[in-house]
Amino acid sequence: APIRPDAWTEVRDGIVAALRYPALARRRGTEGCARLRLELDEAGRVAALEIQPPQPARALGDAVRSAVCRAEP
């Protein structure tokens, strides 16, 4: 079965809502930008996650992974 067209929007909105800037990175003035590559399964859940660049900063990469996990339906 194909993925619902609105599944991508739901996942994106969920990630944005769940994203928290790490306190340590904020105190240190660490900034970064992460590009995500996601694959969704037929139910609209994240089946694969790749962060590009792989580690903008470890704390930022961890925060992105955590936000993706919290955003899943």
PDB file of C-alpha atoms in Angstrom:
ATOM      1  CA  ALA A   1       0.000   0.000   0.000  1.00  0.00           C
ATOM      2  CA  PRO A   2       1.322   3.465  -0.817  1.00  0.00           C
ATOM      3  CA  ILE A   3       2.172   5.972   1.894  1.00  0.00           C
ATOM      4  CA  ARG A   4      -0.529   8.549   2.563  1.00  0.00           C
ATOM      5  CA  PRO A   5       0.449  11.919   1.007  1.00  0.00           C
ATOM      6  CA  ASP A   6      -0.083  13.692   4.335  1.00  0.00           C
ATOM      7  CA  ALA A   7       2.215  11.262   6.197  1.00  0.00           C
ATOM      8  CA  TRP A   8       5.297  13.303   5.250  1.00  0.00           C
ATOM      9  CA  THR A   9       3.690  16.490   6.540  1.00  0.00           C
ATOM     10  CA  GLU A  10       2.692  14.803   9.799  1.00  0.00           C
ATOM     11  CA  VAL A  11       6.206  13.446  10.345  1.00  0.00           C
ATOM     12  CA  ARG A  12       7.834  16.803   9.525  1.00  0.00           C
ATOM     13  CA  ASP A  13       5.485  18.722  11.808  1.00  0.00           C
ATOM     14  CA  GLY A  14       6.014  16.176  14.577  1.00  0.00           C
ATOM     15  CA  ILE A  15       9.796  16.464  14.323  1.00  0.00           C
ATOM     16  CA  VAL A  16       9.683  20.260  14.400  1.00  0.00           C
ATOM     17  CA  ALA A  17       7.400  20.198  17.463  1.00  0.00           C
ATOM     18  CA  ALA A  18       9.611  17.631  19.255  1.00  0.00           C
ATOM     19  CA  LEU A  19      12.967  19.260  18.498  1.00  0.00           C
ATOM     20  CA  ARG A  20      14.719  20.679  21.556  1.00  0.00           C
ATOM     21  CA  TYR A  21      18.024  22.536  21.332  1.00  0.00           C
ATOM     22  CA  PRO A  22      20.467  20.768  23.675  1.00  0.00           C
ATOM     23  CA  ALA A  23      21.244  22.829  26.789  1.00  0.00           C
ATOM     24  CA  LEU A  24      24.983  22.088  26.611  1.00  0.00           C
ATOM     25  CA  ALA A  25      25.144  23.140  22.967  1.00  0.00           C
ATOM     26  CA  ARG A  26      23.263  26.336  23.817  1.00  0.00           C
ATOM     27  CA  ARG A  27      25.670  27.166  26.673  1.00  0.00           C
ATOM     28  CA  ARG A  28      28.691  26.512  24.457  1.00  0.00           C
ATOM     29  CA  GLY A  29      27.236  28.502  21.575  1.00  0.00           C
ATOM     30  CA  THR A  30      27.304  25.442  19.328  1.00  0.00           C
ATOM     31  CA  GLU A  31      25.340  25.926  16.151  1.00  0.00           C
ATOM     32  CA  GLY A  32      24.596  23.576  13.353  1.00  0.00           C
ATOM     33  CA  CYS A  33      22.257  22.572  10.633  1.00  0.00           C
ATOM     34  CA  ALA A  34      21.201  19.038   9.911  1.00  0.00           C
ATOM     35  CA  ARG A  35      19.688  17.679   6.746  1.00  0.00           C
ATOM     36  CA  LEU A  36      17.628  14.553   7.265  1.00  0.00           C
ATOM     37  CA  ARG A  37      16.971  11.675   4.928  1.00  0.00           C
ATOM     38  CA  LEU A  38      13.945   9.721   6.060  1.00  0.00           C
ATOM     39  CA  GLU A  39      12.256   6.634   4.741  1.00  0.00           C
ATOM     40  CA  LEU A  40       8.722   5.947   5.880  1.00  0.00           C
ATOM     41  CA  ASP A  41       7.107   2.540   6.027  1.00  0.00           C
ATOM     42  CA  GLU A  42       3.606   1.877   4.734  1.00  0.00           C
ATOM     43  CA  ALA A  43       2.101   2.942   8.079  1.00  0.00           C
ATOM     44  CA  GLY A  44       3.854   6.328   7.905  1.00  0.00           C
ATOM     45  CA  ARG A  45       6.453   5.479  10.569  1.00  0.00           C
ATOM     46  CA  VAL A  46      10.124   6.293  10.144  1.00  0.00           C
ATOM     47  CA  ALA A  47      11.818   3.144   8.838  1.00  0.00           C
ATOM     48  CA  ALA A  48      15.258   4.689   8.245  1.00  0.00           C
ATOM     49  CA  LEU A  49      16.993   7.893   9.319  1.00  0.00           C
ATOM     50  CA  GLU A  50      20.212   9.389   8.031  1.00  0.00           C
ATOM     51  CA  ILE A  51      21.515  12.746   9.232  1.00  0.00           C
ATOM     52  CA  GLN A  52      23.600  14.632   6.661  1.00  0.00           C
ATOM     53  CA  PRO A  53      26.238  15.756   7.568  1.00  0.00           C
ATOM     54  CA  PRO A  54      26.538  12.721   9.843  1.00  0.00           C
ATOM     55  CA  GLN A  55      27.435  14.713  12.976  1.00  0.00           C
ATOM     56  CA  PRO A  56      26.955  18.490  12.826  1.00  0.00           C
ATOM     57  CA  ALA A  57      27.856  18.261  16.518  1.00  0.00           C
ATOM     58  CA  ARG A  58      27.212  15.134  18.555  1.00  0.00           C
ATOM     59  CA  ALA A  59      24.670  16.817  20.846  1.00  0.00           C
ATOM     60  CA  LEU A  60      22.800  18.288  17.872  1.00  0.00           C
ATOM     61  CA  GLY A  61      22.725  14.962  16.042  1.00  0.00           C
ATOM     62  CA  ASP A  62      21.450  13.255  19.195  1.00  0.00           C
ATOM     63  CA  ALA A  63      18.744  15.916  19.562  1.00  0.00           C
ATOM     64  CA  VAL A  64      17.576  15.317  15.992  1.00  0.00           C
ATOM     65  CA  ARG A  65      17.438  11.540  16.521  1.00  0.00           C
ATOM     66  CA  SER A  66      15.462  12.032  19.741  1.00  0.00           C
ATOM     67  CA  ALA A  67      13.019  14.400  18.038  1.00  0.00           C
ATOM     68  CA  VAL A  68      12.407  11.878  15.249  1.00  0.00           C
ATOM     69  CA  CYS A  69      11.695   9.148  17.823  1.00  0.00           C
ATOM     70  CA  ARG A  70       9.298  11.376  19.770  1.00  0.00           C
ATOM     71  CA  ALA A  71       7.523  12.468  16.587  1.00  0.00           C
ATOM     72  CA  GLU A  72       6.607   9.000  15.379  1.00  0.00           C
ATOM     73  CA  PRO A  73       2.939   8.081  15.482  1.00  0.00           C
TER      74      PRO A  73
END
